[in-house]
Coordinates of C-alpha atoms in Angstrom, one line a residue:
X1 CA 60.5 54.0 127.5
X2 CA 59.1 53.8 123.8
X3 CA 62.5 54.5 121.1
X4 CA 62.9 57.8 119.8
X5 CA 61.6 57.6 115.9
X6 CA 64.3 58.3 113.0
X7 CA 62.8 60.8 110.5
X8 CA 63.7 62.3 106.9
X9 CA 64.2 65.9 107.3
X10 CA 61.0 66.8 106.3
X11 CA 59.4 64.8 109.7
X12 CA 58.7 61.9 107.8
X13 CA 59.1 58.3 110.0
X14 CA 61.6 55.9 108.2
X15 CA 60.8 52.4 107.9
X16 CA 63.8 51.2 106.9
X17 CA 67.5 52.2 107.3
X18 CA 69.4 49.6 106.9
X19 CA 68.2 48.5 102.8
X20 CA 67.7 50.7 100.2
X21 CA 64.9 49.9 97.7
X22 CA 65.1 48.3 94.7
X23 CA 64.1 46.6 91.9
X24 CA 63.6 43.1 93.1
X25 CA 65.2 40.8 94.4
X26 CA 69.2 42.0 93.7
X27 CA 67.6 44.4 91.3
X28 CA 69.0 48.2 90.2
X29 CA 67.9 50.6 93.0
X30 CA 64.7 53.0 92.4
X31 CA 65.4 56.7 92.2
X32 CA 62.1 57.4 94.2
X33 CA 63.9 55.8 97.2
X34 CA 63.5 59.8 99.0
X35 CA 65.2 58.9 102.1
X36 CA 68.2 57.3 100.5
X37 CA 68.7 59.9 98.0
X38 CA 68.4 62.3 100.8
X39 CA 70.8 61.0 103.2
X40 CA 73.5 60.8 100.2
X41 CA 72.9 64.3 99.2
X42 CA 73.3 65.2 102.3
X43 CA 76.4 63.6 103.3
X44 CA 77.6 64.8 100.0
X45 CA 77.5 68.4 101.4
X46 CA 78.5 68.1 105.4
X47 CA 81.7 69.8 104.8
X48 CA 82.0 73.6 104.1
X49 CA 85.1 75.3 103.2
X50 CA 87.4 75.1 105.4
X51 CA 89.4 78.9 106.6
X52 CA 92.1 79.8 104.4
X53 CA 94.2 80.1 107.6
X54 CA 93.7 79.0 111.0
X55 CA 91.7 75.8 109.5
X56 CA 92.9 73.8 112.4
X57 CA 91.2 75.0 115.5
X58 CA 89.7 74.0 118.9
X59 CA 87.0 76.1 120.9
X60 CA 85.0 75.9 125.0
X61 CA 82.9 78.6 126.8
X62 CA 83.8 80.1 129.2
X63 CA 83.2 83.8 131.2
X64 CA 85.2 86.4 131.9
X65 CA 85.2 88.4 135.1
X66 CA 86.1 92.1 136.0
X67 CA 88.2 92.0 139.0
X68 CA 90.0 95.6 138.9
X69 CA 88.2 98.5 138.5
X70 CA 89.4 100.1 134.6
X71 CA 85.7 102.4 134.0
X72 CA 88.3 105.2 134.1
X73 CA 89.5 104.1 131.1
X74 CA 86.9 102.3 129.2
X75 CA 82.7 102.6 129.3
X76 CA 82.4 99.0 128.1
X77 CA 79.4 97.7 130.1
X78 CA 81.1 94.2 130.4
X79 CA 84.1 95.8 132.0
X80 CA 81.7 98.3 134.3
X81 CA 82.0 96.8 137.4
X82 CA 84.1 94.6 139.5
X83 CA 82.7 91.0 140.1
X84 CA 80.7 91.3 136.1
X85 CA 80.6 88.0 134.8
X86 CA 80.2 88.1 130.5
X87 CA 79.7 84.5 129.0
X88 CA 82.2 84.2 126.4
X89 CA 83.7 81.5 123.7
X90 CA 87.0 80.6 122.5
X91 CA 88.7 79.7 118.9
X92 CA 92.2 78.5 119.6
X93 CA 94.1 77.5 116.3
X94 CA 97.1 76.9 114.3
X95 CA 97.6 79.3 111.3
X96 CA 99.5 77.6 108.3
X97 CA 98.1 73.8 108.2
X98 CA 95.1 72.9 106.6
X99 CA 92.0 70.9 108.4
X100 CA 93.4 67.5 109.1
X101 CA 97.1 69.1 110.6
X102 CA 98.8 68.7 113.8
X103 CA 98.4 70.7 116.6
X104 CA 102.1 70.6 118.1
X105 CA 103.8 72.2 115.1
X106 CA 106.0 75.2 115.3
X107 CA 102.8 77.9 114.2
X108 CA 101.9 80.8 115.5
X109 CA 98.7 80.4 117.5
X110 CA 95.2 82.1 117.3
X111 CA 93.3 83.0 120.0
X112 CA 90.0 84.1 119.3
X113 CA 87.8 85.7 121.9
X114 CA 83.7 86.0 121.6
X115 CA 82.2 88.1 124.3
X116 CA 78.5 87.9 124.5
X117 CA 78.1 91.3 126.7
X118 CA 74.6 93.3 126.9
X119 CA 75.6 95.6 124.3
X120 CA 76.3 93.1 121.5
X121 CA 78.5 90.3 121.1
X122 CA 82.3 91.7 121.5
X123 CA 85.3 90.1 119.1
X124 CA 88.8 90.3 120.2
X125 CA 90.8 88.3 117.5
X126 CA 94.5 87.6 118.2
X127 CA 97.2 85.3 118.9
X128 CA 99.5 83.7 121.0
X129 CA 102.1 86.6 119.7
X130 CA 102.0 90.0 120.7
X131 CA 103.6 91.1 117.2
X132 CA 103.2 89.5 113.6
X133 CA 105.3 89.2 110.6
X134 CA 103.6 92.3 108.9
X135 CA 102.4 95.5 108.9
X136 CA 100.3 96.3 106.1
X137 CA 97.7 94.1 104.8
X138 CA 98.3 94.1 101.4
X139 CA 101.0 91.3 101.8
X140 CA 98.8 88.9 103.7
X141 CA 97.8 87.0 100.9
X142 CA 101.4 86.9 99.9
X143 CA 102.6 85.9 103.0
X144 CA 99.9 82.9 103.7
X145 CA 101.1 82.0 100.1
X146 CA 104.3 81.9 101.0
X147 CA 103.5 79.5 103.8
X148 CA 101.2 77.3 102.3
X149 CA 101.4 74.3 100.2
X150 CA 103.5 74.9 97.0
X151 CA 101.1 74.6 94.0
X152 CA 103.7 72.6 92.5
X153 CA 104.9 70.7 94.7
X154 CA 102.0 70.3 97.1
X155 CA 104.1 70.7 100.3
X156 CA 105.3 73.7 102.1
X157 CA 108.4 74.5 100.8
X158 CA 111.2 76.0 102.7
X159 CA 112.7 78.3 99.6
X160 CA 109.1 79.9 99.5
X161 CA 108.8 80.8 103.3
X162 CA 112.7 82.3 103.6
X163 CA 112.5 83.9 100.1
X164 CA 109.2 86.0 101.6
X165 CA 110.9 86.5 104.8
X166 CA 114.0 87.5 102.7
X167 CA 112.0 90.6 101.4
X168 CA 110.0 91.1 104.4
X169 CA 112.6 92.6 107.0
X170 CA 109.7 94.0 109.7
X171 CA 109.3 89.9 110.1
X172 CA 112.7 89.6 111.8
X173 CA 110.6 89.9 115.6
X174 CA 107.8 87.7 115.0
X175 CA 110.2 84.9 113.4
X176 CA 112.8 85.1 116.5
X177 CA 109.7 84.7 118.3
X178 CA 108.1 81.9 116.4
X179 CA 111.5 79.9 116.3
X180 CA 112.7 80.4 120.0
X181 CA 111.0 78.4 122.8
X182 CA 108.0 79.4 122.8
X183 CA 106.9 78.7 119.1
X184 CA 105.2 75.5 119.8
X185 CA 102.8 75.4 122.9
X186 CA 102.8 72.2 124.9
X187 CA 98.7 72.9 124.7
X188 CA 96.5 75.6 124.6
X189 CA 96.0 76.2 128.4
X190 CA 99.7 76.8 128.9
X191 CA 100.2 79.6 126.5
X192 CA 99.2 83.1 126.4
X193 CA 96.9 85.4 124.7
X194 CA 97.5 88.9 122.7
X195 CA 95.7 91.1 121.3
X196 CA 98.4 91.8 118.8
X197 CA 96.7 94.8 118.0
X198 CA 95.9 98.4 119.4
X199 CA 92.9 99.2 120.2
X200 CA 90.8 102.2 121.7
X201 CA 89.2 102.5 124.6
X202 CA 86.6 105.5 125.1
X203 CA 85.3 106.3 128.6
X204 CA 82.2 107.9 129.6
X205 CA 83.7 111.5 129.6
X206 CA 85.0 111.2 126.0
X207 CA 88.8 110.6 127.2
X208 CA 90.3 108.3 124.4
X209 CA 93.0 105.4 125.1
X210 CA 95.1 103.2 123.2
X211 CA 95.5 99.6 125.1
X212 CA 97.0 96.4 123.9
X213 CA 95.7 92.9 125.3
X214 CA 98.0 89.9 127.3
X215 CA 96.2 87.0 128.7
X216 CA 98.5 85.6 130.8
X217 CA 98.0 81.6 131.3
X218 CA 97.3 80.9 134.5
X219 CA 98.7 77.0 134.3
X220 CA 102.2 78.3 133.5
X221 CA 104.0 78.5 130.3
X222 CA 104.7 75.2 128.8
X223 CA 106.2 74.8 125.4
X224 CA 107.9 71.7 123.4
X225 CA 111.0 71.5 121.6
X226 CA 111.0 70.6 117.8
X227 CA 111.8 67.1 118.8
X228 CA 108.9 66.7 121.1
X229 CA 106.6 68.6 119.0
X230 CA 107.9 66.3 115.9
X231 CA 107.0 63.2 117.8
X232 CA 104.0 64.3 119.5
X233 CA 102.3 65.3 116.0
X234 CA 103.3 61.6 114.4
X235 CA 101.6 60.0 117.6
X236 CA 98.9 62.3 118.0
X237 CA 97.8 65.0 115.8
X238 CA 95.1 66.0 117.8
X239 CA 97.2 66.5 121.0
X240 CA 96.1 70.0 121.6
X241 CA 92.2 69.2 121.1
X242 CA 92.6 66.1 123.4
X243 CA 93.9 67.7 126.1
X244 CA 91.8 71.1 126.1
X245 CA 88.4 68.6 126.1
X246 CA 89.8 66.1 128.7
X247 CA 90.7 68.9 131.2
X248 CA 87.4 70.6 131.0
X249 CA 85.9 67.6 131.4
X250 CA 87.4 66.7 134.3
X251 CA 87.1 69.7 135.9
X252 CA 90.1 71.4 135.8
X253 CA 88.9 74.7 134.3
X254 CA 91.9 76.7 132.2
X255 CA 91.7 80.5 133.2
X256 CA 93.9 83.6 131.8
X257 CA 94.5 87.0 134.2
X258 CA 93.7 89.7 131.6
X259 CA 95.9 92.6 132.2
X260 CA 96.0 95.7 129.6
X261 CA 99.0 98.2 128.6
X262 CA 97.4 101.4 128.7
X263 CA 98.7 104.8 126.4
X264 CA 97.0 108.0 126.8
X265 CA 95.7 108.9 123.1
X266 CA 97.5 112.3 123.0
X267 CA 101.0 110.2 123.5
X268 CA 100.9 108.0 120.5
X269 CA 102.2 110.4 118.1
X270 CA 105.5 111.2 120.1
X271 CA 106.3 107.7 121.2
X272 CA 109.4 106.2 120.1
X273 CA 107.9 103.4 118.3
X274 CA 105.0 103.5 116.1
X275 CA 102.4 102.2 118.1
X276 CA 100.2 101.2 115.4
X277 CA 103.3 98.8 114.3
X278 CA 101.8 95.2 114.5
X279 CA 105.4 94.4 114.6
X280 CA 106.3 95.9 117.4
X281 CA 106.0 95.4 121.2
X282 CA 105.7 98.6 123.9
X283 CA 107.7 97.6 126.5
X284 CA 106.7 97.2 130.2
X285 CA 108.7 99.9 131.6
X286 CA 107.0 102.1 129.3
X287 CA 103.6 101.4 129.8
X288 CA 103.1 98.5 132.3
X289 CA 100.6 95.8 132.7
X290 CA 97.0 96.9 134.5
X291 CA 95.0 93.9 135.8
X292 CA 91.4 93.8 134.4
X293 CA 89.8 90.2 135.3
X294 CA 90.3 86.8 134.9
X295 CA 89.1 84.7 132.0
X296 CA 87.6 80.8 132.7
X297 CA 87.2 77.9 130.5
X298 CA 84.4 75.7 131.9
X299 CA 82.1 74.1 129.1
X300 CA 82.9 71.7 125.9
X301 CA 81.3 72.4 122.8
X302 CA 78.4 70.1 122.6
X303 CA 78.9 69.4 118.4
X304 CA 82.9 70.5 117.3
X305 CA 81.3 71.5 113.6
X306 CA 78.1 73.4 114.7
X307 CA 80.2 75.5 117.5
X308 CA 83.8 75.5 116.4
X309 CA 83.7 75.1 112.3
X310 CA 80.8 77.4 112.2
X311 CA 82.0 79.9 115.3
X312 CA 82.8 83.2 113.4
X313 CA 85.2 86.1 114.9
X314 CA 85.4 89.4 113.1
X315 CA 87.8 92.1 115.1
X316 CA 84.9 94.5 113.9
X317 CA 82.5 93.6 115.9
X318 CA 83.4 96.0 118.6
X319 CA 80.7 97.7 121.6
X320 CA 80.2 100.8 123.0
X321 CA 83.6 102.0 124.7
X322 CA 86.3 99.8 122.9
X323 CA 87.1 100.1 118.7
X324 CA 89.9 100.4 116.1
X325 CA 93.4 102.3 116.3
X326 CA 94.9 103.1 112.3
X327 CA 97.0 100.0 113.1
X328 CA 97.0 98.5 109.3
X329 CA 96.9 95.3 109.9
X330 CA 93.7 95.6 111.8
X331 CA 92.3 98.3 109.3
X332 CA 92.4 95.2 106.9
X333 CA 91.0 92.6 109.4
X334 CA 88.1 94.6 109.8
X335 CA 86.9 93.8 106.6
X336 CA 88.6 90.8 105.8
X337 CA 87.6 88.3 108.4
X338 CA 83.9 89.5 108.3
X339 CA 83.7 89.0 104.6
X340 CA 85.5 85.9 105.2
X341 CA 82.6 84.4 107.2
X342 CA 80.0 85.5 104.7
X343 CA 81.7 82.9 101.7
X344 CA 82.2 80.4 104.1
X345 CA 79.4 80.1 106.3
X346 CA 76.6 82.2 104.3
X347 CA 75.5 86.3 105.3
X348 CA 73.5 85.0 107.7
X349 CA 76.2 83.4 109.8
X350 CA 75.7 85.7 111.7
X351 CA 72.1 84.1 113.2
X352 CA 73.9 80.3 114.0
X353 CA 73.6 79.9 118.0
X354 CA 77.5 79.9 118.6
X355 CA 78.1 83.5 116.7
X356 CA 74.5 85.3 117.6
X357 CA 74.3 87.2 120.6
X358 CA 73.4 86.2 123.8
X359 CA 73.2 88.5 126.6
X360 CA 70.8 90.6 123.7
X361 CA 69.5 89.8 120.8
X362 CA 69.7 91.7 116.9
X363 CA 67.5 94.2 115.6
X364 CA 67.9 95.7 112.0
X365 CA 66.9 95.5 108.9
X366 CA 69.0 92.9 107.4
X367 CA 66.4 90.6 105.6
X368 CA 66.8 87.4 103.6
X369 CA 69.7 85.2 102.2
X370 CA 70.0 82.0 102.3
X371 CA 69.3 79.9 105.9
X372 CA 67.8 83.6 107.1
X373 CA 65.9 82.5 110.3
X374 CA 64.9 86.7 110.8
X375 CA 61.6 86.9 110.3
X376 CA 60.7 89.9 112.4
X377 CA 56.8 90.6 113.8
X378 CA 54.4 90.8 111.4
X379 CA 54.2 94.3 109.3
X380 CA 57.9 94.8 110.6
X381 CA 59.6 97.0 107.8
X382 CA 62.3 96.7 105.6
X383 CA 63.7 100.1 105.2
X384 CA 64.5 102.7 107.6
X385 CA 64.1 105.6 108.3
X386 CA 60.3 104.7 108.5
X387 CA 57.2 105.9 110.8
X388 CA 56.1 102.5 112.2
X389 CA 58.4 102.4 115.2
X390 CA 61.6 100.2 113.7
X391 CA 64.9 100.2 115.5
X392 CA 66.7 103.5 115.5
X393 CA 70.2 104.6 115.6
X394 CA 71.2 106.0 119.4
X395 CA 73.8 108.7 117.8
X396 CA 76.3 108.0 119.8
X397 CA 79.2 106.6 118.6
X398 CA 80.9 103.5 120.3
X399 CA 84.4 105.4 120.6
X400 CA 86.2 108.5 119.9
X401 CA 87.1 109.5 116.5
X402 CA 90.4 109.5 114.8
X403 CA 92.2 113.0 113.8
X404 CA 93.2 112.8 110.3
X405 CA 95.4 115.2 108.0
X406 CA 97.5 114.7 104.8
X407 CA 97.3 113.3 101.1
X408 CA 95.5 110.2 99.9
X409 CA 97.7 107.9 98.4
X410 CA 99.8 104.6 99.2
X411 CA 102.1 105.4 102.3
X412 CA 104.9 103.5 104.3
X413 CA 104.3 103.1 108.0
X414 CA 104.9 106.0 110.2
X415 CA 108.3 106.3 111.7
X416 CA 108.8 107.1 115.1
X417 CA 112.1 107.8 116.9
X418 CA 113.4 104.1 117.6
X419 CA 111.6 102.4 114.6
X420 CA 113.4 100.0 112.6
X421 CA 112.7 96.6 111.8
X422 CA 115.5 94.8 113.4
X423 CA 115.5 96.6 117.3
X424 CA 113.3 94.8 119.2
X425 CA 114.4 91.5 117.1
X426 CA 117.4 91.7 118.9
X427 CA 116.2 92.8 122.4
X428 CA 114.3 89.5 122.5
X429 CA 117.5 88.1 121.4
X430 CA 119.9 89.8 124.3
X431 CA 116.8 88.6 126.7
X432 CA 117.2 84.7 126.0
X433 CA 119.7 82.8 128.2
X434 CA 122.2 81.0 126.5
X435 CA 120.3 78.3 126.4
X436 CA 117.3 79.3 124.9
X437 CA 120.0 80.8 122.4
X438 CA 121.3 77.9 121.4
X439 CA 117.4 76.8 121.0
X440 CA 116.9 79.6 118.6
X441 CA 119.4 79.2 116.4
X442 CA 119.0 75.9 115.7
X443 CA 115.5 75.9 114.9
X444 CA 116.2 79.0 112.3
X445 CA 119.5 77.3 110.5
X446 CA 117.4 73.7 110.4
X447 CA 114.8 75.8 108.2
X448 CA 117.4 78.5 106.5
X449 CA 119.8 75.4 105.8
X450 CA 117.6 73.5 103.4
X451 CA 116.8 77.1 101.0
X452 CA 118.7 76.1 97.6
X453 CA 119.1 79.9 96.9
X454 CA 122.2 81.7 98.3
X455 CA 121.0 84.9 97.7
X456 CA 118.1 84.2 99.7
X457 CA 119.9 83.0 102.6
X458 CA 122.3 86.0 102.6
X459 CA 119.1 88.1 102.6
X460 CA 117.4 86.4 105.5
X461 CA 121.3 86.4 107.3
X462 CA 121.6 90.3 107.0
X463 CA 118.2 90.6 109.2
X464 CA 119.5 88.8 111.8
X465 CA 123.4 90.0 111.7
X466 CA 120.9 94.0 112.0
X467 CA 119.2 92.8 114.8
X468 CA 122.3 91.8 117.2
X469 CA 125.9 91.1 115.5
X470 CA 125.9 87.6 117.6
X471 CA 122.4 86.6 116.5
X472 CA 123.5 86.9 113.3
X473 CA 126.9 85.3 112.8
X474 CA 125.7 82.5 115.1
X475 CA 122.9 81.7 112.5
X476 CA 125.0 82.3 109.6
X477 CA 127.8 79.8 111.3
X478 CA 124.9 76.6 112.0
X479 CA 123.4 77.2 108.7
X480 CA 127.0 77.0 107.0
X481 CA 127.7 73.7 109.2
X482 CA 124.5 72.1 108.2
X483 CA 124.9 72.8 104.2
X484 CA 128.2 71.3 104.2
X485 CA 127.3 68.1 106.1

């Protein structure tokens, strides 16, 4: 079998790749040396910036299945009928570190969800949290700041992460979360999956829903302690990446059971937390967990950069039956991630294989751009409305609207009944055995200890002494031992 032919990227054969033209004999090299000059240029531009957050990240395809019936609360397509397989693809990823960072750190965990149903592709964009450290999206760039290198100092710094915490009380949940045992995930097939958010689910008669998200990790929950994860970072930073490709390849196919807390949309406003609150959890014996189908990992990426760097999520890419609560945090995401993608990858990121759909394909009137591949048929317009027989709109909305009332203007969260920012903080707390406790503690004071400000630490103390009186003098007693050691 003849040798496949190496080309420039115009088509052109290359004679030779292994000298570059010159002047002679040892001579200067010749600036009309086209393929060399190429292939540097090129090389010169393979990387693009890399995501502010959740750099670090690791994808597969998969499909999802429906195996419970939930059309009574949800006209979805993909979720219309039991045995419905939807291909989908994954984006799991840490959320501080940069590009070149360790998986087995102590980071919350995205888990990005691409569903490429009939009616459009489908973006459900959470973590491996059900709550987060905010609640309104103005801090987020604050926060990440917080969190990221010092612009000084180049490192993360631990006065910068506990001062922001310090002022940031509605954090107190996600951070007992993110430092009990949980925080670092032995991989990413033994964790689970949220939603984070609410969202709304329409059905076909109009009937509105609010429903939160939990994949639940069919290989068990597996998690490390900050000794393993220490040592498993410093002999293998890409642990997490390893293991997700080897077991795939192998065979042994991750899965998730997707189950779904369901709330009526006329009981959100009396319910005794805000259930908007990204920072807050509804608890099982309030609304419990509904079974919905069963999500399977069962194909590598064939190139990590064209299908993982380049994969873009936006949580407003929503289809008909499923869309946006007045949760904040999401209200921001919906524009933030999308425009996100557009510096990154280009406005037509939206046309690479891994993010254009699948089971359908696009059809507007988005022209142009740079790497545009739309070209349309021939005498296609531009504009609409228009009388040659363009795409229309259907006029029917893909959920139920919102009711609205009151004065524009900046606004606090809605209280409800039991909202505060230290209550379910210290539920989690009272549901830890003493050993997972102990766990807890430590990994707080072994952060808390090394702040240099005592004003911050007494800050960061109070939140913890509001959420349960034992929580907090435990911390306040390890963090005391290891300053004066």
């Amino acid at each position: 079998m003849s040798k496949r032919v190496l080309t420039t990227e115009s088509g052109a054969p290359v004679a030779d790749n292994q000298n570059s033209a010159s002047a002679g004999l040892g001579g200067p090299l010749l600036l009309q040396d086209q393929h060399l000059l190429e292939k540097l240029a090129r090389f010169n531009r393979e990387r693009i910036p890399e995501r502010v957050v959740h750099a670090r990240g690791s994808g597969a395809y998969g499909y999802f299945e429906v195996t419970d019936d939930v059309t009574g609360f949800t006209r979805a397509n993909f979720l219309g009928e039991v045995g419905k397989r939807t291909e989908t693809f994954i984006r799991f990823s840490t959320v501080a570190d940069n590009l070149g960072g360790a998986d087995a750190v102590r980071d919350p965990r995205g888990f990005a969800l691409k569903f490429y149903t009939e009616e459009g592709n489908y973006d459900l964009v959470g973590n491996n949290t059900p709550v987060f450290f905010l609640n309104d999206p103005v801090k987020f760039p604050d926060f990440i700041h917080s969190q990221k290198r010092d612009p000084f100092t180049g490192k993360q710094e631990p006065d910068n992460v506990w001062d922001f915490w310090a002022h940031s009380p509605q954090s107190t949940h996600q951070i007992t979360w993110l430092m009990g045992d949980r925080g670092i995930p032995a991989s990413y097939r033994h964790m689970n999956g949220f939603g984070s958010h609410t969202y709304q689910w329409t059905n076909a008669e109009g009937e509105a829903f609010f429903v939160k998200y939990h994949f639940k990790t069919n290989q068990g929950i597996r998690c490390l302690s900050s000794e393993q994860g220490a040592e498993l970072a410093g002999s293998d930073a890409n642990s997490h990446q390893t293991d997700l490709l080897q077991a795939i390849e192998r065979g042994v196919n991750p899965s998730w059971t997707l189950h779904v807390q369901v709330m009526p949309a006329a009981e959100a406003a009396e319910y005794r937390f805000n259930p908007f609150d990204v920072t807050k959890v509804w608890p099982h014996a309030d609304y419990p967990l509904q079974r919905v189908g069963r999500l399977v990992l069962d194909r590598n990426p064939d190139n990590v950069f064209a299908e993982v760097e380049q994969a873009a999520f936006s949580p407003n890419n929503f289809v008909p039956g499923i869309g946006p609560s007045p949760d904040k945090m999401l209200q921001g995401r919906l524009f933030a991630y999308a425009d996100a993608h557009r510096y990154r990858l280009g406005v037509n990121h939206t046309q690479l294989p891994v993010n254009a759909p699948k089971a359908t394909k696009a059809d507007n009137y988005g022209r142009d751009g740079v790497m545009s591949t739309r070209y349309g048929r021939r005498h296609d317009k531009n504009y609409e409305p228009n009388s040659y027989e363009g795409p229309a709109q259907t006029d029917q909305a893909l959920s139920a609207p919102l009711a609205l009332s009151g004065w524009t203007g900046t606004h606090e969260n809605a209280v409800h009944v039991k909202d505060d920012d230290f209550f379910q903080a210290g539920e989690l707390y009272r549901l830890m055995s003493d050993e997972e406790k102990s766990r807890l503690i430590a990994n707080i004071a072994g952060g808390l200890s090394q702040v240099t400000r005592d004003d911050v630490i007494e800050k960061n103390l109070a939140h913890f002494h509001a959420a349960d009186q034992e929580y907090g003098k435990r911390v306040q007693e390890a963090v005391r031992a290891l300053r004066e050691d």
